[in-house]
Coordinates of C-alpha atoms in Angstrom, one line a residue:
Chain A
X1 CA 9.7 -32.5 -46.5
X2 CA 12.7 -34.5 -44.4
X3 CA 13.8 -30.8 -43.5
X4 CA 10.4 -30.2 -42.1
X5 CA 10.4 -33.4 -39.9
X6 CA 13.6 -33.2 -38.6
X7 CA 12.6 -29.5 -37.2
X8 CA 9.8 -31.0 -35.7
X9 CA 11.6 -33.9 -33.4
X10 CA 14.0 -31.0 -32.2
X11 CA 10.8 -28.9 -31.7
X12 CA 9.2 -32.1 -29.6
X13 CA 12.5 -32.8 -27.9
X14 CA 12.7 -29.2 -26.5
X15 CA 8.8 -29.3 -25.2
X16 CA 9.9 -32.4 -23.6
X17 CA 12.9 -31.4 -21.7
X18 CA 11.1 -28.1 -21.3
X19 CA 8.1 -30.0 -19.8
X20 CA 10.4 -31.5 -16.8
X21 CA 12.0 -27.8 -16.2
X22 CA 8.4 -26.6 -16.2
X23 CA 7.8 -29.5 -13.9
X24 CA 10.0 -28.2 -10.9
X25 CA 8.0 -24.9 -10.8
X26 CA 4.8 -26.8 -10.6
X27 CA 5.8 -29.8 -7.9
X28 CA 5.6 -27.5 -4.6
X29 CA 2.1 -26.4 -5.8
X30 CA 1.1 -30.2 -6.5
X31 CA 2.7 -31.0 -3.6
X32 CA 0.7 -28.4 -1.5
X33 CA -2.7 -29.3 -3.1
X34 CA -2.3 -33.1 -2.2
X35 CA -1.0 -32.4 0.8
X36 CA -4.1 -30.4 1.9
X37 CA -6.2 -33.8 1.1
X38 CA -4.3 -36.1 3.4
X39 CA -4.4 -36.9 6.9
X40 CA -1.6 -35.6 8.9
X41 CA 0.2 -39.2 9.7
X42 CA 0.6 -39.5 5.3
X43 CA 2.4 -36.1 5.1
X44 CA 5.9 -37.3 4.9
X45 CA 5.6 -41.1 3.8
X46 CA 7.9 -41.5 1.2
X47 CA 7.6 -42.4 -1.9
X48 CA 5.7 -39.4 -2.1
X49 CA 1.9 -40.1 -2.5
X50 CA 0.6 -37.7 -4.9
X51 CA -2.3 -38.6 -4.7
X52 CA -3.5 -39.5 -1.2
X53 CA -4.5 -42.9 -0.1
X54 CA -6.5 -41.8 2.9
X55 CA -8.5 -38.7 2.5
X56 CA -9.6 -36.3 4.8
X57 CA -10.1 -33.0 2.7
X58 CA -13.2 -32.3 4.0
X59 CA -12.0 -32.2 7.8
X60 CA -8.8 -30.3 6.8
X61 CA -10.8 -27.5 4.6
X62 CA -13.9 -27.1 7.2
X63 CA -10.8 -26.6 10.3
X64 CA -9.2 -23.9 7.8
X65 CA -12.3 -22.0 6.9
X66 CA -14.5 -22.4 9.9
X67 CA -12.4 -23.6 12.6
X68 CA -10.5 -21.6 15.9
X69 CA -9.3 -18.6 13.3
X70 CA -11.7 -18.9 10.3
X71 CA -10.6 -17.7 6.6
X72 CA -13.8 -16.7 5.8
X73 CA -13.3 -13.2 7.9
X74 CA -9.8 -12.7 6.5
X75 CA -10.8 -13.6 3.0
X76 CA -13.7 -11.1 3.5
X77 CA -10.7 -8.5 4.9
X78 CA -8.8 -9.3 2.1
X79 CA -11.4 -8.8 -0.7
X80 CA -12.6 -5.7 0.8
X81 CA -8.9 -4.2 1.1
X82 CA -7.5 -5.6 -2.4
X83 CA -10.8 -4.6 -4.3
X84 CA -11.0 -0.8 -3.1
X85 CA -7.1 -0.4 -3.2
X86 CA -7.6 -1.3 -6.9
X87 CA -10.5 0.8 -7.5
X88 CA -9.1 3.4 -5.6
X89 CA -5.3 3.2 -7.4
X90 CA -6.7 2.8 -10.7
X91 CA -9.1 6.0 -10.3
X92 CA -6.4 8.3 -9.0
X93 CA -3.9 7.0 -11.1
X94 CA -6.2 7.2 -14.7
X95 CA -6.9 10.7 -13.7
X96 CA -3.5 11.7 -13.2
X97 CA -2.2 10.0 -16.3
X98 CA -4.4 11.6 -18.5
X99 CA -3.8 15.2 -16.6
X100 CA -0.1 14.8 -17.1
X101 CA -0.7 13.7 -20.8
X102 CA -3.4 15.2 -22.5
X103 CA -4.0 18.5 -20.6
X104 CA -1.0 20.5 -21.4
X105 CA -0.1 23.0 -18.4
X106 CA 3.2 24.1 -17.8
X107 CA 3.5 23.0 -14.5
X108 CA 2.6 19.7 -15.5
X109 CA 6.1 18.9 -16.7
X110 CA 7.9 19.4 -13.7
X111 CA 4.8 18.1 -11.5
X112 CA 5.2 14.7 -13.5
X113 CA 9.1 14.4 -12.7
X114 CA 8.5 15.0 -9.2
X115 CA 5.9 12.1 -9.1
X116 CA 8.2 10.1 -11.2
X117 CA 11.3 10.7 -8.5
X118 CA 9.2 9.6 -5.8
X119 CA 9.4 6.0 -7.3
X120 CA 13.0 5.9 -6.7
X121 CA 12.1 5.9 -3.0
X122 CA 12.0 2.0 -1.5
X123 CA 8.9 2.1 -0.1
X124 CA 10.8 0.6 3.5
X125 CA 12.3 3.9 3.8
X126 CA 9.5 5.8 4.3
X127 CA 8.0 3.1 6.9
X128 CA 9.0 4.6 10.2
X129 CA 7.2 8.0 9.6
X130 CA 4.4 6.7 7.7
X131 CA 3.9 4.3 10.9
X132 CA 4.2 7.6 13.0
X133 CA 1.6 9.5 10.9
X134 CA -0.4 7.0 10.6
X135 CA -0.8 6.4 14.2
X136 CA -1.3 10.7 14.3
X137 CA -3.7 10.8 12.1
X138 CA -6.2 7.6 13.5
X139 CA -5.7 5.5 10.9
X140 CA -3.4 3.0 11.9
X141 CA -5.0 -0.3 12.7
X142 CA -7.7 0.2 10.1
X143 CA -8.5 -1.1 6.8
X144 CA -8.5 2.7 5.3
X145 CA -5.0 3.2 6.3
X146 CA -4.2 0.1 4.2
X147 CA -6.2 1.3 1.4
X148 CA -4.6 4.3 1.6
X149 CA -1.2 3.0 1.2
X150 CA -1.8 1.2 -1.8
X151 CA -3.7 3.6 -3.8
X152 CA -1.1 6.3 -5.2
X153 CA 0.7 4.5 -7.8
X154 CA 3.6 6.0 -9.4
X155 CA 3.9 3.1 -11.6
X156 CA 0.0 3.1 -12.6
X157 CA 0.3 6.8 -13.2
X158 CA 3.4 6.1 -15.6
X159 CA 2.0 2.7 -17.4
X160 CA -1.5 4.5 -18.1
X161 CA 0.1 7.8 -19.1
X162 CA 2.2 5.8 -22.1
X163 CA -1.1 4.9 -23.1
X164 CA -2.7 8.3 -23.3
X165 CA 0.0 9.4 -24.9
X166 CA -0.7 6.9 -27.7
X167 CA -4.1 8.6 -28.4
X168 CA -3.8 10.9 -31.1
X169 CA -4.4 14.5 -30.4
X170 CA -6.7 15.2 -33.4
X171 CA -9.4 12.9 -31.5
X172 CA -9.0 15.2 -28.4
X173 CA -8.5 18.6 -30.6
X174 CA -11.8 17.5 -32.6
X175 CA -13.9 17.1 -29.5
X176 CA -13.1 20.3 -28.0
X177 CA -14.0 22.4 -30.7
X178 CA -17.2 20.4 -30.2
X179 CA -17.3 22.3 -27.3
X180 CA -16.4 18.8 -24.6
X181 CA -14.2 19.8 -21.6
X182 CA -11.6 18.2 -20.3
X183 CA -13.9 15.9 -18.3
X184 CA -16.0 14.3 -20.7
X185 CA -13.2 13.9 -22.8
X186 CA -11.7 11.8 -20.2
X187 CA -14.5 9.8 -19.4
X188 CA -16.3 9.4 -22.9
X189 CA -13.1 9.5 -25.0
X190 CA -9.8 8.7 -23.7
X191 CA -10.5 6.4 -20.9
X192 CA -12.5 3.9 -22.9
X193 CA -9.6 4.0 -25.5
X194 CA -7.3 2.8 -23.2
X195 CA -9.6 0.0 -21.6
X196 CA -6.9 -2.7 -22.1
X197 CA -4.4 -0.8 -20.1
X198 CA -6.8 -0.1 -17.6
X199 CA -7.6 -4.0 -17.3
X200 CA -3.9 -4.6 -17.0
X201 CA -2.8 -2.6 -14.4
X202 CA -6.2 -3.2 -12.4
X203 CA -5.6 -6.9 -12.4
X204 CA -1.6 -6.3 -11.4
X205 CA -2.8 -3.9 -8.6
X206 CA -5.0 -6.6 -7.2
X207 CA -2.6 -9.4 -7.3
X208 CA -0.2 -6.9 -5.7
X209 CA -2.5 -6.0 -3.3
X210 CA -4.1 -9.6 -2.5
X211 CA -0.2 -10.8 -1.7
X212 CA 0.8 -7.6 0.2
X213 CA 2.3 -8.8 3.4
X214 CA 4.9 -6.4 4.9
X215 CA 1.8 -3.3 5.3
X216 CA -0.7 -5.4 6.9
X217 CA 1.9 -6.7 9.2
X218 CA 3.1 -3.3 10.0
X219 CA -0.3 -1.3 10.0
X220 CA -2.6 -3.7 11.2
X221 CA -2.8 -5.1 15.3
X222 CA -6.5 -6.4 15.5
X223 CA -7.1 -9.9 14.7
X224 CA -10.6 -9.1 13.0
X225 CA -9.0 -7.0 10.5
X226 CA -6.1 -9.4 9.4
X227 CA -5.8 -10.0 5.8
X228 CA -5.2 -13.4 4.7
X229 CA -1.3 -13.2 4.3
X230 CA -1.5 -11.8 8.0
X231 CA -4.2 -15.2 9.0
X232 CA -2.0 -17.5 6.8
X233 CA 1.2 -16.3 8.8
X234 CA -0.8 -17.0 12.6
X235 CA -2.5 -20.0 11.3
X236 CA 1.1 -21.7 10.9
X237 CA 2.2 -20.2 14.3
X238 CA -0.9 -21.7 15.6
X239 CA -0.9 -25.1 13.9
X240 CA 2.9 -25.4 14.0
X241 CA 3.0 -29.2 13.0
X242 CA -0.1 -30.2 11.4
X243 CA 0.9 -29.4 7.7
X244 CA -2.2 -31.0 6.4
X245 CA -3.9 -27.6 7.9
X246 CA -1.3 -25.0 6.9
X247 CA -1.3 -26.2 3.3
X248 CA -5.2 -26.2 3.1
X249 CA -4.6 -22.8 4.5
X250 CA -1.7 -22.1 1.9
X251 CA -4.3 -23.7 -1.2
X252 CA -6.9 -21.3 -0.2
X253 CA -4.8 -18.3 0.0
X254 CA -3.2 -18.7 -3.3
X255 CA -6.8 -20.3 -5.1
X256 CA -8.6 -16.8 -5.4
X257 CA -5.5 -15.3 -7.3
X258 CA -5.0 -17.9 -9.7
X259 CA -8.4 -17.8 -10.7
X260 CA -7.8 -13.8 -11.3
X261 CA -4.4 -14.4 -13.0
X262 CA -5.8 -17.5 -15.1
X263 CA -9.0 -15.3 -16.5
X264 CA -6.5 -12.3 -16.9
X265 CA -3.3 -14.2 -18.1
X266 CA -3.3 -12.2 -21.5
X267 CA -3.4 -9.2 -19.7
X268 CA -1.2 -9.9 -16.8
X269 CA 1.4 -11.6 -19.3
X270 CA 1.1 -8.6 -21.8
X271 CA 1.2 -5.9 -19.1
X272 CA 4.4 -7.4 -17.7
X273 CA 5.8 -7.4 -21.1
X274 CA 4.9 -4.5 -21.9
X275 CA 6.1 -2.1 -19.2
X276 CA 8.3 -4.8 -17.7
X277 CA 6.6 -3.9 -14.7
X278 CA 7.5 -4.8 -11.0
X279 CA 5.8 -4.5 -8.2
Chain B
X1 CA -15.8 35.7 -25.3
X2 CA -18.6 36.4 -27.8
X3 CA -16.8 35.1 -30.7
X4 CA -17.1 31.1 -31.2
X5 CA -14.4 29.5 -33.5
X6 CA -15.8 26.3 -34.8
X7 CA -12.6 24.9 -36.9
X8 CA -8.7 25.8 -35.9
X9 CA -8.5 27.3 -39.8
X10 CA -10.7 29.8 -38.5
X11 CA -9.0 30.3 -35.0
X12 CA -5.6 30.5 -36.4
X13 CA -7.2 33.0 -39.2
X14 CA -8.9 35.4 -36.3
X15 CA -7.0 38.6 -35.7
X16 CA -4.3 38.8 -33.7
X17 CA -5.3 40.2 -30.7
X18 CA -8.6 38.0 -30.2
X19 CA -6.1 35.3 -30.7
X20 CA -3.9 36.2 -27.9
X21 CA -6.8 36.9 -25.5
X22 CA -8.6 33.8 -26.0
X23 CA -5.6 31.8 -26.0
X24 CA -4.3 33.1 -22.2
X25 CA -8.1 32.2 -21.7
X26 CA -7.3 28.4 -22.6
X27 CA -3.9 28.5 -20.9
X28 CA -5.6 29.8 -17.5
X29 CA -8.0 27.2 -17.9
X30 CA -6.1 24.3 -18.7
X31 CA -3.9 25.2 -15.8
X32 CA -6.7 24.9 -13.4
X33 CA -8.0 21.7 -15.2
X34 CA -4.4 20.2 -15.5
X35 CA -4.0 20.6 -11.6
X36 CA -7.6 19.2 -11.0
X37 CA -6.8 15.8 -12.7
X38 CA -3.3 15.4 -11.1
X39 CA -4.5 16.7 -7.9
X40 CA -5.6 13.4 -5.9
X41 CA -2.0 11.8 -7.0
X42 CA 0.2 15.0 -5.9
X43 CA -1.7 14.7 -2.7
X44 CA -1.6 11.4 -2.0
X45 CA 2.0 10.8 -3.2
X46 CA 2.8 13.7 -0.9
X47 CA 1.4 12.5 2.2
X48 CA 2.2 8.8 1.6
X49 CA 5.9 9.3 0.3
X50 CA 7.3 13.0 -0.1
X51 CA 6.5 13.9 3.5
X52 CA 7.4 10.3 5.3
X53 CA 10.7 10.4 3.1
X54 CA 11.8 13.9 4.4
X55 CA 10.7 12.9 8.2
X56 CA 13.5 9.9 7.6
X57 CA 16.0 12.2 6.8
X58 CA 15.7 14.4 9.7
X59 CA 14.7 11.8 12.3
X60 CA 18.2 9.9 11.2
X61 CA 19.7 12.3 13.3
X62 CA 18.0 12.3 16.1
X63 CA 17.4 9.5 19.4
X64 CA 14.0 8.7 19.9
X65 CA 12.0 5.9 21.3
X66 CA 8.7 5.8 20.0
X67 CA 7.0 4.9 23.6
X68 CA 8.1 7.9 25.0
X69 CA 6.9 11.7 24.0
X70 CA 8.1 13.6 21.4
X71 CA 9.5 16.2 24.7
X72 CA 12.0 12.9 25.1
X73 CA 13.5 13.4 21.3
X74 CA 17.1 14.5 21.3
X75 CA 19.3 15.9 18.5
X76 CA 22.5 13.4 18.1
X77 CA 24.1 14.7 14.8
X78 CA 25.7 11.6 13.1
X79 CA 25.7 9.4 16.1
X80 CA 23.1 6.9 14.9
X81 CA 25.5 6.4 11.4
X82 CA 28.4 6.4 13.7
X83 CA 26.9 3.4 15.6
X84 CA 25.7 1.7 12.3
X85 CA 29.6 1.4 11.1
X86 CA 30.0 -0.5 14.6
X87 CA 26.7 -2.4 14.5
X88 CA 27.9 -5.8 13.8
X89 CA 24.4 -6.8 12.7
X90 CA 24.1 -4.4 10.3
X91 CA 27.0 -5.0 8.6
X92 CA 26.3 -8.9 8.5
X93 CA 23.0 -7.4 6.9
X94 CA 25.1 -5.5 4.0
X95 CA 27.1 -8.7 3.4
X96 CA 23.8 -10.3 3.4
X97 CA 22.7 -7.9 0.7
X98 CA 25.4 -8.4 -1.5
X99 CA 25.2 -11.7 -1.4
X100 CA 21.7 -12.0 -2.5
X101 CA 22.4 -9.8 -5.4
X102 CA 23.4 -13.1 -7.2
X103 CA 20.4 -14.1 -7.4
X104 CA 20.1 -11.3 -10.1
X105 CA 22.4 -12.8 -12.5
X106 CA 21.3 -16.3 -11.7
X107 CA 17.5 -15.5 -12.5
X108 CA 18.5 -14.2 -15.6
X109 CA 20.6 -17.0 -17.0
X110 CA 18.2 -19.3 -16.1
X111 CA 15.2 -17.0 -17.6
X112 CA 17.5 -16.1 -20.6
X113 CA 17.8 -19.9 -21.4
X114 CA 13.8 -20.6 -21.1
X115 CA 12.7 -17.7 -23.0
X116 CA 14.8 -18.9 -26.0
X117 CA 13.7 -22.5 -26.3
X118 CA 9.9 -21.0 -25.3
X119 CA 10.3 -18.2 -28.0
X120 CA 11.3 -20.5 -31.1
X121 CA 11.3 -24.2 -30.6
X122 CA 8.3 -25.3 -28.3
X123 CA 4.8 -26.7 -28.4
X124 CA 2.6 -25.3 -26.0
X125 CA 3.9 -22.1 -25.4
X126 CA 1.1 -20.8 -23.2
X127 CA 1.1 -23.6 -20.7
X128 CA 4.8 -22.9 -20.3
X129 CA 4.4 -19.2 -19.6
X130 CA 1.6 -19.7 -17.2
X131 CA 3.7 -22.6 -15.0
X132 CA 6.8 -20.8 -14.7
X133 CA 4.8 -17.6 -14.4
X134 CA 2.9 -19.3 -11.0
X135 CA 5.2 -18.4 -8.3
X136 CA 5.3 -15.2 -9.1
X137 CA 1.9 -14.5 -8.7
X138 CA 1.5 -16.7 -5.9
X139 CA 1.8 -15.1 -2.1
X140 CA 4.6 -15.2 -0.7
X141 CA 3.8 -16.2 2.8
X142 CA 2.3 -19.3 1.4
X143 CA 5.2 -20.1 -0.9
X144 CA 7.1 -19.7 2.0
X145 CA 5.3 -22.1 4.2
X146 CA 5.0 -24.7 1.4
X147 CA 9.4 -24.3 1.0
X148 CA 9.4 -24.7 5.0
X149 CA 7.9 -28.2 4.7
X150 CA 9.8 -29.1 1.6
X151 CA 13.1 -28.4 3.6
X152 CA 12.0 -30.0 6.4
X153 CA 15.5 -31.3 8.1
X154 CA 14.6 -35.1 8.7
X155 CA 11.7 -35.9 6.9
X156 CA 10.9 -33.1 4.0
X157 CA 10.6 -34.1 0.7
X158 CA 13.7 -32.6 -0.8
X159 CA 16.1 -34.4 2.0
X160 CA 14.5 -37.4 1.2
X161 CA 15.0 -37.9 -1.9
X162 CA 18.5 -36.6 -1.6
X163 CA 19.2 -39.4 1.0
X164 CA 17.6 -41.8 -1.7
X165 CA 20.5 -40.4 -4.1
X166 CA 22.7 -41.5 -1.3
X167 CA 23.7 -38.4 0.6
X168 CA 24.1 -39.2 3.7
X169 CA 23.9 -36.1 5.6
X170 CA 21.8 -33.8 3.3
X171 CA 22.0 -30.0 4.8
X172 CA 19.2 -29.3 7.1
X173 CA 18.6 -25.9 4.9
X174 CA 16.8 -23.5 7.0
X175 CA 17.5 -24.0 10.4
X176 CA 21.5 -24.5 9.0
X177 CA 22.8 -21.3 9.8
X178 CA 25.5 -22.0 6.5
X179 CA 22.7 -22.5 4.4
X180 CA 19.5 -20.5 5.2
X181 CA 20.5 -18.2 3.0
X182 CA 21.4 -20.1 -0.1
X183 CA 17.7 -21.7 1.2
X184 CA 16.3 -18.4 0.8
X185 CA 17.9 -17.6 -2.9
X186 CA 17.1 -20.8 -4.0
X187 CA 13.6 -19.7 -2.9
X188 CA 13.9 -16.0 -4.4
X189 CA 15.1 -17.2 -8.0
X190 CA 12.1 -20.0 -8.1
X191 CA 9.7 -16.8 -7.6
X192 CA 11.3 -14.5 -9.6
X193 CA 12.3 -16.5 -13.1
X194 CA 8.6 -16.4 -14.4
X195 CA 8.8 -12.5 -14.5
X196 CA 12.0 -12.1 -16.5
X197 CA 11.0 -15.0 -18.6
X198 CA 8.1 -12.6 -19.3
X199 CA 9.9 -9.5 -20.1
X200 CA 12.8 -11.5 -21.9
X201 CA 10.0 -13.7 -24.4
X202 CA 9.2 -9.9 -24.9
X203 CA 12.4 -8.5 -25.6
X204 CA 13.2 -11.9 -28.0
X205 CA 10.2 -11.0 -30.1
X206 CA 11.6 -7.7 -31.0
X207 CA 14.6 -8.7 -32.7
X208 CA 14.3 -8.9 -36.6
X209 CA 13.6 -12.2 -37.7
X210 CA 16.0 -11.1 -40.7
X211 CA 19.3 -11.3 -38.4
X212 CA 18.9 -15.0 -38.0
X213 CA 17.9 -16.1 -41.6
X214 CA 21.0 -13.8 -42.7
X215 CA 22.9 -15.9 -40.1
X216 CA 21.2 -19.1 -41.4
X217 CA 22.4 -18.1 -45.1
X218 CA 26.1 -17.8 -43.8
X219 CA 26.2 -21.4 -42.0
X220 CA 26.2 -20.1 -38.6
X221 CA 25.2 -22.6 -35.7
X222 CA 23.0 -21.9 -33.0
X223 CA 25.3 -21.0 -30.2
X224 CA 27.1 -18.7 -32.8
X225 CA 23.7 -16.8 -33.6
X226 CA 22.5 -17.0 -29.9
X227 CA 26.0 -15.4 -29.1
X228 CA 26.4 -12.6 -31.8
X229 CA 23.0 -12.2 -32.7
X230 CA 21.0 -12.8 -29.4
X231 CA 22.7 -11.4 -26.6
X232 CA 24.0 -7.7 -28.1
X233 CA 20.4 -7.3 -29.2
X234 CA 18.5 -8.4 -25.6
X235 CA 21.5 -6.1 -23.6
X236 CA 18.2 -3.4 -23.2
X237 CA 16.1 -5.8 -21.8
X238 CA 19.0 -7.5 -19.9
X239 CA 20.1 -4.2 -18.4
X240 CA 16.3 -3.3 -17.1
X241 CA 16.1 -7.0 -15.3
X242 CA 19.4 -6.3 -13.5
X243 CA 18.7 -3.1 -12.5
X244 CA 15.2 -4.0 -11.2
X245 CA 16.2 -7.1 -9.8
X246 CA 18.8 -5.7 -8.0
X247 CA 16.5 -3.0 -6.8
X248 CA 14.1 -5.7 -5.5
X249 CA 16.5 -7.8 -3.7
X250 CA 17.0 -4.8 -1.5
X251 CA 13.8 -5.1 -0.4
X252 CA 14.0 -8.6 0.1
X253 CA 11.7 -9.1 3.3
X254 CA 8.6 -11.1 3.4
X255 CA 10.4 -14.7 2.7
X256 CA 12.9 -13.7 5.7
X257 CA 10.2 -12.4 8.0
X258 CA 7.8 -15.8 7.6
X259 CA 10.9 -18.5 7.4
X260 CA 14.2 -17.3 9.5
X261 CA 13.5 -13.5 11.0
X262 CA 16.8 -12.9 10.2
X263 CA 18.7 -16.1 11.6
X264 CA 19.7 -18.6 12.6
X265 CA 22.6 -16.5 14.3
X266 CA 21.9 -13.7 12.0
X267 CA 22.8 -15.4 8.4
X268 CA 19.8 -14.3 7.2
X269 CA 19.3 -10.8 8.5
X270 CA 19.2 -8.2 5.4
X271 CA 18.9 -4.5 5.7
X272 CA 14.8 -4.2 5.4
X273 CA 14.5 -7.0 7.9
X274 CA 17.0 -5.1 10.5
X275 CA 15.2 -2.0 10.1
X276 CA 11.9 -3.6 10.6
X277 CA 13.5 -5.2 13.8
X278 CA 14.6 -1.8 15.4
X279 CA 11.8 -0.1 14.3
X280 CA 8.7 -2.5 15.2
X281 CA 10.4 -4.6 17.2
X282 CA 12.9 -2.7 19.4
X283 CA 10.9 1.2 18.7
X284 CA 13.9 2.8 18.1
X285 CA 13.0 5.2 15.5
X286 CA 16.2 7.3 14.9
X287 CA 18.3 4.1 14.2
X288 CA 16.0 2.6 12.1
X289 CA 15.6 5.9 10.1
X290 CA 19.4 6.0 9.9
X291 CA 19.1 2.3 8.5
X292 CA 16.1 3.8 5.8
X293 CA 18.9 6.7 4.5
X294 CA 21.9 3.9 3.8
X295 CA 18.9 1.6 2.2
X296 CA 17.2 4.8 0.4
X297 CA 21.1 5.5 -0.6
X298 CA 21.7 2.2 -2.2
X299 CA 18.5 2.4 -4.0
X300 CA 19.2 6.0 -5.4
X301 CA 22.8 5.3 -6.5
X302 CA 21.5 2.0 -8.4
X303 CA 19.2 3.9 -9.9
X304 CA 21.7 6.9 -11.0
X305 CA 23.4 4.0 -12.5
X306 CA 20.6 2.8 -14.6
X307 CA 20.1 6.3 -16.0
X308 CA 24.3 6.7 -16.8
X309 CA 24.5 3.2 -17.7
X310 CA 21.6 3.0 -20.2
X311 CA 23.8 4.9 -22.8
X312 CA 27.1 3.7 -21.9
X313 CA 26.8 -0.1 -22.0
X314 CA 23.5 -0.9 -23.6
X315 CA 23.8 -2.2 -27.4
X316 CA 20.8 -0.9 -29.2

């Protein structure tokens, strides 16, 4: 009994200590949110006003969303690119993952090694020829080009393949004997079984695409095509010292991700933990 | 193929010749179907990665400005690489990359410390997981902008807090050549701790509980258990995080691009930033490709080390 209580006090103590650590991770976000609601004159007030004394939230967000560089355009661009990239990438990766795990063909083994080997190539090492190639193909400065860049994920293929391997071959053989072809087995049996893994990968791919800054920076030129990350950067340059506006933009850039993350929290954390994957 | 087999057993019992024939037909079909399944991926990888990386290696031996036509391309052998060796900014970039690697062990130590506490001794586990993970899923551009204001030299909250603690002349952080790289490293560590934390928590959960129970019976204290059970048994996870962390540190770009553009006085230039400048601001394709080759070789070497090292240094 006494031991139990002692243990609980220890647990409460470490929870409190850890809570203070976690503050260090949340404070910048809280500061961002609170600044986005203020008037400009109060931004650097000290001690920091966590809850604004003078509110200006509506005007700030209105300027960000419908002002000179309206975020709703860039939002739409980002949603379009992120959703389509995720969709194509999931389809391509799961097809390849099935092919590499459940179709027994002799070339499969070494083709898989080639695919894995390309994972060693840091994306920036192939950037210059990609840029030249994309200009030549006429997909430079288009959303199509951007989607193309994110659609062929070795990581996704590798991750989903691990899950397909986990499916017992008896399932597949039984379906084959019943006359099902690989296409039907893939679609009706294998894919439903690995659905949680597909969801994990899809959420991760969405987050990575949404946050991608480098590819849009290099492969987009037209302002009207900008994704939210580019718009964020541009907005900062234009509004230099209007920190309330910049913070309102930052909140707007982070919010949808936060929603996706909190909705798929278990998937994301399990996925990261499982494969120790990294974008 | 007239005869249909209904079970594998029947199939096995069928006369050898039929079986052979049937098998080769199946193999042929499987081959074709296999290719069909993997071909979108193969095609994509070839266009997006394989072809460009080969082109990088070829262009590294050329002198070519992108704006001029392809007919202006001159082959110059190893000249780009020789120039690299004398390029102060390139050397500075490599040094900065090397310093930046320090963020990896620091991140790992913080993450392991947090993971051990979260795994065992804490209420509100999932709150902590989400809180520490938030920086990792947030957009780097937005985060960078927030930190830029937090680090504001005269009025930023960080320096105001430092001043109330009696520090008269706090560093100007991002605009000070001596502190800019450290500032980036702080932000980078802050971003990556959540990822390492999640991976460590998963790693800790795979350590058998019996080991700790046995140590408890022997009267071992927490530090002893941490030192002699946790550290050795978590080493595969640590090794994984070390390698992926180092590779990721070589790819650092977003923070530099948004916050410092390699400055002030080249104090935060790194390989990828230098590559970006030479390729997309100077349009110097050949030289940028040479940098890309060096980058590739660094990452390649680390990956090979991973393969070799995994067997040697990791205690399973």
